[in-house]
PDB file of C-alpha atoms in Angstrom:
ATOM      1  CA  UNK A1423     119.114 124.613 158.567  1.00  0.00           C
ATOM      2  CA  UNK A1424     115.646 125.605 159.676  1.00  0.00           C
ATOM      3  CA  UNK A1425     112.902 125.560 157.036  1.00  0.00           C
ATOM      4  CA  UNK A1426     112.407 128.996 155.544  1.00  0.00           C
ATOM      5  CA  UNK A1427     115.734 130.220 156.892  1.00  0.00           C
ATOM      6  CA  UNK A1428     117.103 130.932 153.415  1.00  0.00           C
ATOM      7  CA  UNK A1429     116.202 133.781 151.107  1.00  0.00           C
ATOM      8  CA  UNK A1430     113.540 133.187 148.494  1.00  0.00           C
ATOM      9  CA  UNK A1431     114.786 132.243 145.031  1.00  0.00           C
ATOM     10  CA  UNK A1432     112.716 133.832 142.288  1.00  0.00           C
ATOM     11  CA  UNK A1433     112.844 131.908 139.010  1.00  0.00           C
ATOM     12  CA  UNK A1434     111.769 134.330 136.265  1.00  0.00           C
ATOM     13  CA  UNK A1435     110.565 132.107 133.483  1.00  0.00           C
ATOM     14  CA  UNK A1436     108.947 131.974 130.054  1.00  0.00           C
ATOM     15  CA  UNK A1437     107.192 128.612 129.840  1.00  0.00           C
ATOM     16  CA  UNK A1438     107.876 128.361 126.100  1.00  0.00           C
ATOM     17  CA  UNK A1439     111.614 129.029 126.500  1.00  0.00           C
ATOM     18  CA  UNK A1440     114.074 126.182 125.815  1.00  0.00           C
ATOM     19  CA  UNK A1441     116.658 127.874 128.074  1.00  0.00           C
ATOM     20  CA  UNK A1442     114.157 127.798 130.948  1.00  0.00           C
ATOM     21  CA  UNK A1443     113.746 124.060 130.391  1.00  0.00           C
ATOM     22  CA  UNK A1444     117.513 123.708 130.832  1.00  0.00           C
ATOM     23  CA  UNK A1445     117.450 125.994 133.884  1.00  0.00           C
ATOM     24  CA  UNK A1446     114.918 123.715 135.528  1.00  0.00           C
ATOM     25  CA  UNK A1447     117.778 121.250 136.120  1.00  0.00           C
ATOM     26  CA  UNK A1448     119.475 123.895 138.289  1.00  0.00           C
ATOM     27  CA  UNK A1449     116.230 124.536 140.176  1.00  0.00           C
ATOM     28  CA  UNK A1450     115.842 120.793 140.826  1.00  0.00           C
ATOM     29  CA  UNK A1451     119.453 120.535 142.008  1.00  0.00           C
ATOM     30  CA  UNK A1452     119.006 123.493 144.368  1.00  0.00           C
ATOM     31  CA  UNK A1453     115.829 121.948 145.766  1.00  0.00           C
ATOM     32  CA  UNK A1454     117.669 118.666 146.281  1.00  0.00           C
ATOM     33  CA  UNK A1455     120.499 120.474 148.050  1.00  0.00           C
ATOM     34  CA  UNK A1456     118.441 122.757 150.297  1.00  0.00           C
ATOM     35  CA  UNK A1457     115.011 121.122 150.462  1.00  0.00           C
ATOM     36  CA  UNK A1458     112.190 123.167 151.933  1.00  0.00           C
ATOM     37  CA  UNK A1459     114.626 125.611 153.513  1.00  0.00           C
ATOM     38  CA  UNK A1460     114.952 127.280 150.096  1.00  0.00           C
ATOM     39  CA  UNK A1461     111.645 128.706 148.953  1.00  0.00           C
ATOM     40  CA  UNK A1462     111.521 128.744 145.131  1.00  0.00           C
ATOM     41  CA  UNK A1463     108.944 130.981 143.499  1.00  0.00           C
ATOM     42  CA  UNK A1464     108.064 130.870 139.819  1.00  0.00           C
ATOM     43  CA  UNK A1465     107.717 134.367 138.387  1.00  0.00           C
ATOM     44  CA  UNK A1466     106.243 134.840 134.925  1.00  0.00           C
ATOM     45  CA  UNK A1467     108.077 136.717 132.232  1.00  0.00           C
ATOM     46  CA  UNK A1468     106.485 135.635 128.935  1.00  0.00           C
ATOM     47  CA  UNK A1469     108.488 136.918 126.003  1.00  0.00           C
ATOM     48  CA  UNK A1470     106.754 138.405 122.975  1.00  0.00           C
ATOM     49  CA  UNK A1471     108.675 136.107 120.610  1.00  0.00           C
ATOM     50  CA  UNK A1472     106.890 133.093 122.137  1.00  0.00           C
ATOM     51  CA  UNK A1473     103.262 133.359 121.055  1.00  0.00           C
ATOM     52  CA  UNK A1474     101.917 130.825 123.586  1.00  0.00           C
ATOM     53  CA  UNK A1475     104.017 131.881 126.591  1.00  0.00           C
ATOM     54  CA  UNK A1476     101.402 134.226 128.045  1.00  0.00           C
ATOM     55  CA  UNK A1477      98.654 131.589 127.896  1.00  0.00           C
ATOM     56  CA  UNK A1478     101.121 129.081 129.349  1.00  0.00           C
ATOM     57  CA  UNK A1479     101.714 131.423 132.299  1.00  0.00           C
ATOM     58  CA  UNK A1480      97.956 131.739 132.860  1.00  0.00           C
ATOM     59  CA  UNK A1481      97.524 127.956 132.698  1.00  0.00           C
ATOM     60  CA  UNK A1482     100.400 127.491 135.151  1.00  0.00           C
ATOM     61  CA  UNK A1483      98.762 129.895 137.591  1.00  0.00           C
ATOM     62  CA  UNK A1484      95.564 127.849 137.413  1.00  0.00           C
ATOM     63  CA  UNK A1485      97.608 124.702 138.020  1.00  0.00           C
ATOM     64  CA  UNK A1486      99.187 126.385 141.075  1.00  0.00           C
ATOM     65  CA  UNK A1487      95.679 127.300 142.269  1.00  0.00           C
ATOM     66  CA  UNK A1488      94.852 123.587 142.048  1.00  0.00           C
ATOM     67  CA  UNK A1489      98.014 122.595 143.945  1.00  0.00           C
ATOM     68  CA  UNK A1490      99.733 121.188 140.848  1.00  0.00           C
ATOM     69  CA  UNK A1491     101.822 124.153 139.746  1.00  0.00           C
ATOM     70  CA  UNK A1492     105.320 122.697 139.796  1.00  0.00           C
ATOM     71  CA  UNK A1493     104.339 119.371 138.179  1.00  0.00           C
ATOM     72  CA  UNK A1494     102.566 121.384 135.451  1.00  0.00           C
ATOM     73  CA  UNK A1495     105.563 123.690 134.938  1.00  0.00           C
ATOM     74  CA  UNK A1496     108.008 120.794 134.732  1.00  0.00           C
ATOM     75  CA  UNK A1497     105.828 118.822 132.311  1.00  0.00           C
ATOM     76  CA  UNK A1498     105.203 121.868 130.129  1.00  0.00           C
ATOM     77  CA  UNK A1499     108.848 122.920 129.959  1.00  0.00           C
ATOM     78  CA  UNK A1500     109.648 119.402 128.760  1.00  0.00           C
ATOM     79  CA  UNK A1501     107.379 120.098 125.767  1.00  0.00           C
ATOM     80  CA  UNK A1502     108.320 123.621 124.627  1.00  0.00           C
ATOM     81  CA  UNK A1503     108.697 122.594 120.969  1.00  0.00           C
ATOM     82  CA  UNK A1504     105.302 120.912 121.017  1.00  0.00           C
ATOM     83  CA  UNK A1505     103.770 124.019 122.609  1.00  0.00           C
ATOM     84  CA  UNK A1506     105.265 126.080 119.796  1.00  0.00           C
ATOM     85  CA  UNK A1507     103.833 123.732 117.158  1.00  0.00           C
ATOM     86  CA  UNK A1508     100.422 122.861 118.640  1.00  0.00           C
ATOM     87  CA  UNK A1509      99.582 125.853 120.811  1.00  0.00           C
ATOM     88  CA  UNK A1510      97.077 125.950 123.624  1.00  0.00           C
ATOM     89  CA  UNK A1511      95.928 122.349 123.186  1.00  0.00           C
ATOM     90  CA  UNK A1512      99.263 121.331 124.709  1.00  0.00           C
ATOM     91  CA  UNK A1513      98.385 123.319 127.850  1.00  0.00           C
ATOM     92  CA  UNK A1514      95.223 121.268 128.268  1.00  0.00           C
ATOM     93  CA  UNK A1515      97.047 118.015 127.499  1.00  0.00           C
ATOM     94  CA  UNK A1516      99.656 118.782 130.165  1.00  0.00           C
ATOM     95  CA  UNK A1517      96.956 119.760 132.663  1.00  0.00           C
ATOM     96  CA  UNK A1518      95.257 116.412 132.075  1.00  0.00           C
ATOM     97  CA  UNK A1519      98.552 114.528 132.446  1.00  0.00           C
ATOM     98  CA  UNK A1520      99.349 116.080 135.832  1.00  0.00           C
ATOM     99  CA  UNK A1521      95.836 115.545 137.151  1.00  0.00           C
ATOM    100  CA  UNK A1522      94.568 119.111 137.026  1.00  0.00           C
ATOM    101  CA  UNK A1523      90.934 119.965 136.344  1.00  0.00           C
ATOM    102  CA  UNK A1524      91.203 120.517 132.579  1.00  0.00           C
ATOM    103  CA  UNK A1525      87.860 122.313 132.342  1.00  0.00           C
ATOM    104  CA  UNK A1526      89.011 124.831 134.960  1.00  0.00           C
ATOM    105  CA  UNK A1527      92.313 125.383 133.135  1.00  0.00           C
ATOM    106  CA  UNK A1528      90.415 125.929 129.879  1.00  0.00           C
ATOM    107  CA  UNK A1529      87.951 128.277 131.596  1.00  0.00           C
ATOM    108  CA  UNK A1530      90.820 130.211 133.191  1.00  0.00           C
ATOM    109  CA  UNK A1531      92.336 130.747 129.740  1.00  0.00           C
ATOM    110  CA  UNK A1532      89.009 132.079 128.479  1.00  0.00           C
ATOM    111  CA  UNK A1533      87.983 134.232 131.449  1.00  0.00           C
ATOM    112  CA  UNK A1534      91.468 135.618 132.104  1.00  0.00           C
ATOM    113  CA  UNK A1535      91.290 135.133 135.880  1.00  0.00           C
ATOM    114  CA  UNK A1536      95.090 134.971 136.145  1.00  0.00           C
ATOM    115  CA  UNK A1537      95.936 137.827 133.775  1.00  0.00           C
ATOM    116  CA  UNK A1538      96.549 140.280 136.622  1.00  0.00           C
ATOM    117  CA  UNK A1539      99.068 137.924 138.232  1.00  0.00           C
ATOM    118  CA  UNK A1540     100.949 137.405 134.971  1.00  0.00           C
ATOM    119  CA  UNK A1541     100.818 141.124 134.131  1.00  0.00           C
ATOM    120  CA  UNK A1542     102.033 142.056 137.624  1.00  0.00           C
ATOM    121  CA  UNK A1543     104.945 139.619 137.398  1.00  0.00           C
ATOM    122  CA  UNK A1544     105.909 140.945 133.983  1.00  0.00           C
ATOM    123  CA  UNK A1545     105.725 144.569 135.151  1.00  0.00           C
ATOM    124  CA  UNK A1546     107.763 143.843 138.280  1.00  0.00           C
ATOM    125  CA  UNK A1547     110.317 141.935 136.223  1.00  0.00           C
ATOM    126  CA  UNK A1548     110.756 144.894 133.887  1.00  0.00           C
ATOM    127  CA  UNK A1549     111.020 147.237 136.880  1.00  0.00           C
ATOM    128  CA  UNK A1550     113.874 145.246 138.414  1.00  0.00           C
ATOM    129  CA  UNK A1551     115.740 144.833 135.144  1.00  0.00           C
ATOM    130  CA  UNK A1552     114.683 141.401 133.909  1.00  0.00           C
ATOM    131  CA  UNK A1553     115.144 141.431 130.144  1.00  0.00           C
ATOM    132  CA  UNK A1554     115.144 137.729 129.302  1.00  0.00           C
ATOM    133  CA  UNK A1555     114.691 134.270 130.666  1.00  0.00           C
ATOM    134  CA  UNK A1556     115.737 132.469 132.684  1.00  0.00           C
ATOM    135  CA  UNK A1557     116.627 135.049 135.299  1.00  0.00           C
ATOM    136  CA  UNK A1558     117.068 134.396 139.003  1.00  0.00           C
ATOM    137  CA  UNK A1559     116.745 136.843 141.863  1.00  0.00           C
ATOM    138  CA  UNK A1560     118.011 135.889 145.308  1.00  0.00           C
ATOM    139  CA  UNK A1561     118.902 138.109 148.220  1.00  0.00           C
ATOM    140  CA  UNK A1562     118.600 141.197 146.021  1.00  0.00           C
ATOM    141  CA  UNK A1563     121.030 139.767 143.448  1.00  0.00           C
ATOM    142  CA  UNK A1564     119.786 139.364 139.864  1.00  0.00           C
ATOM    143  CA  UNK A1565     121.440 136.626 137.799  1.00  0.00           C
ATOM    144  CA  UNK A1566     120.676 136.528 134.087  1.00  0.00           C
ATOM    145  CA  UNK A1567     120.714 133.070 132.540  1.00  0.00           C
ATOM    146  CA  UNK A1568     119.419 134.187 129.165  1.00  0.00           C
ATOM    147  CA  UNK A1569     122.904 134.640 127.716  1.00  0.00           C
ATOM    148  CA  UNK A1570     124.674 131.747 129.420  1.00  0.00           C
ATOM    149  CA  UNK A1571     123.777 129.423 132.242  1.00  0.00           C
ATOM    150  CA  UNK A1572     127.379 128.369 132.814  1.00  0.00           C
ATOM    151  CA  UNK A1573     128.222 128.705 136.488  1.00  0.00           C
ATOM    152  CA  UNK A1574     124.816 130.065 137.434  1.00  0.00           C
ATOM    153  CA  UNK A1575     124.005 127.367 139.966  1.00  0.00           C
ATOM    154  CA  UNK A1576     127.333 127.983 141.689  1.00  0.00           C
ATOM    155  CA  UNK A1577     126.618 131.727 141.800  1.00  0.00           C
ATOM    156  CA  UNK A1578     123.177 131.046 143.280  1.00  0.00           C
ATOM    157  CA  UNK A1579     124.688 128.759 145.931  1.00  0.00           C
ATOM    158  CA  UNK A1580     127.272 131.446 146.743  1.00  0.00           C
ATOM    159  CA  UNK A1581     124.480 134.035 147.109  1.00  0.00           C
ATOM    160  CA  UNK A1582     122.500 131.680 149.349  1.00  0.00           C
ATOM    161  CA  UNK A1583     125.504 130.968 151.532  1.00  0.00           C
ATOM    162  CA  UNK A1584     126.452 134.660 151.747  1.00  0.00           C
ATOM    163  CA  UNK A1585     122.908 135.651 152.697  1.00  0.00           C
ATOM    164  CA  UNK A1586     122.602 132.848 155.219  1.00  0.00           C
ATOM    165  CA  UNK A1587     125.979 133.672 156.804  1.00  0.00           C
ATOM    166  CA  UNK A1588     125.040 137.297 157.443  1.00  0.00           C
TER     167      UNK A1588
END
């Protein structure tokens, strides 16, 4: 397949969500299967029940701005319980671990430079019917993993193949 020949996979995520941590395994498997031909985009959908999810989304956006978004997301999702217990300090710890400029991440959390991006994602998610995380959107098909992730990867692969075949 030619790079970029597949539809974009949107991964609607709350970075404090244990289910999103589990879903990351599916995202990794899809990347392994399709490589760069499958563009995967993280979309933010911080849930109100997770008090640090919004700040986590802002910190992730700063990490993406520094070219370290996916390493930050993966490292942070591995520590959702710690984020719940220790709060924003974990965001700075993770930034340091992945090699991001910690001062810039901290400043971004204070000055709110990524709030519009997070707010826009959340508003778009609500508009298209996202109600929980993880949720995937590919080729116009919305797949909700918040209730059960059983068979989701297979459904995503089927959607990719159907879109690519047409």
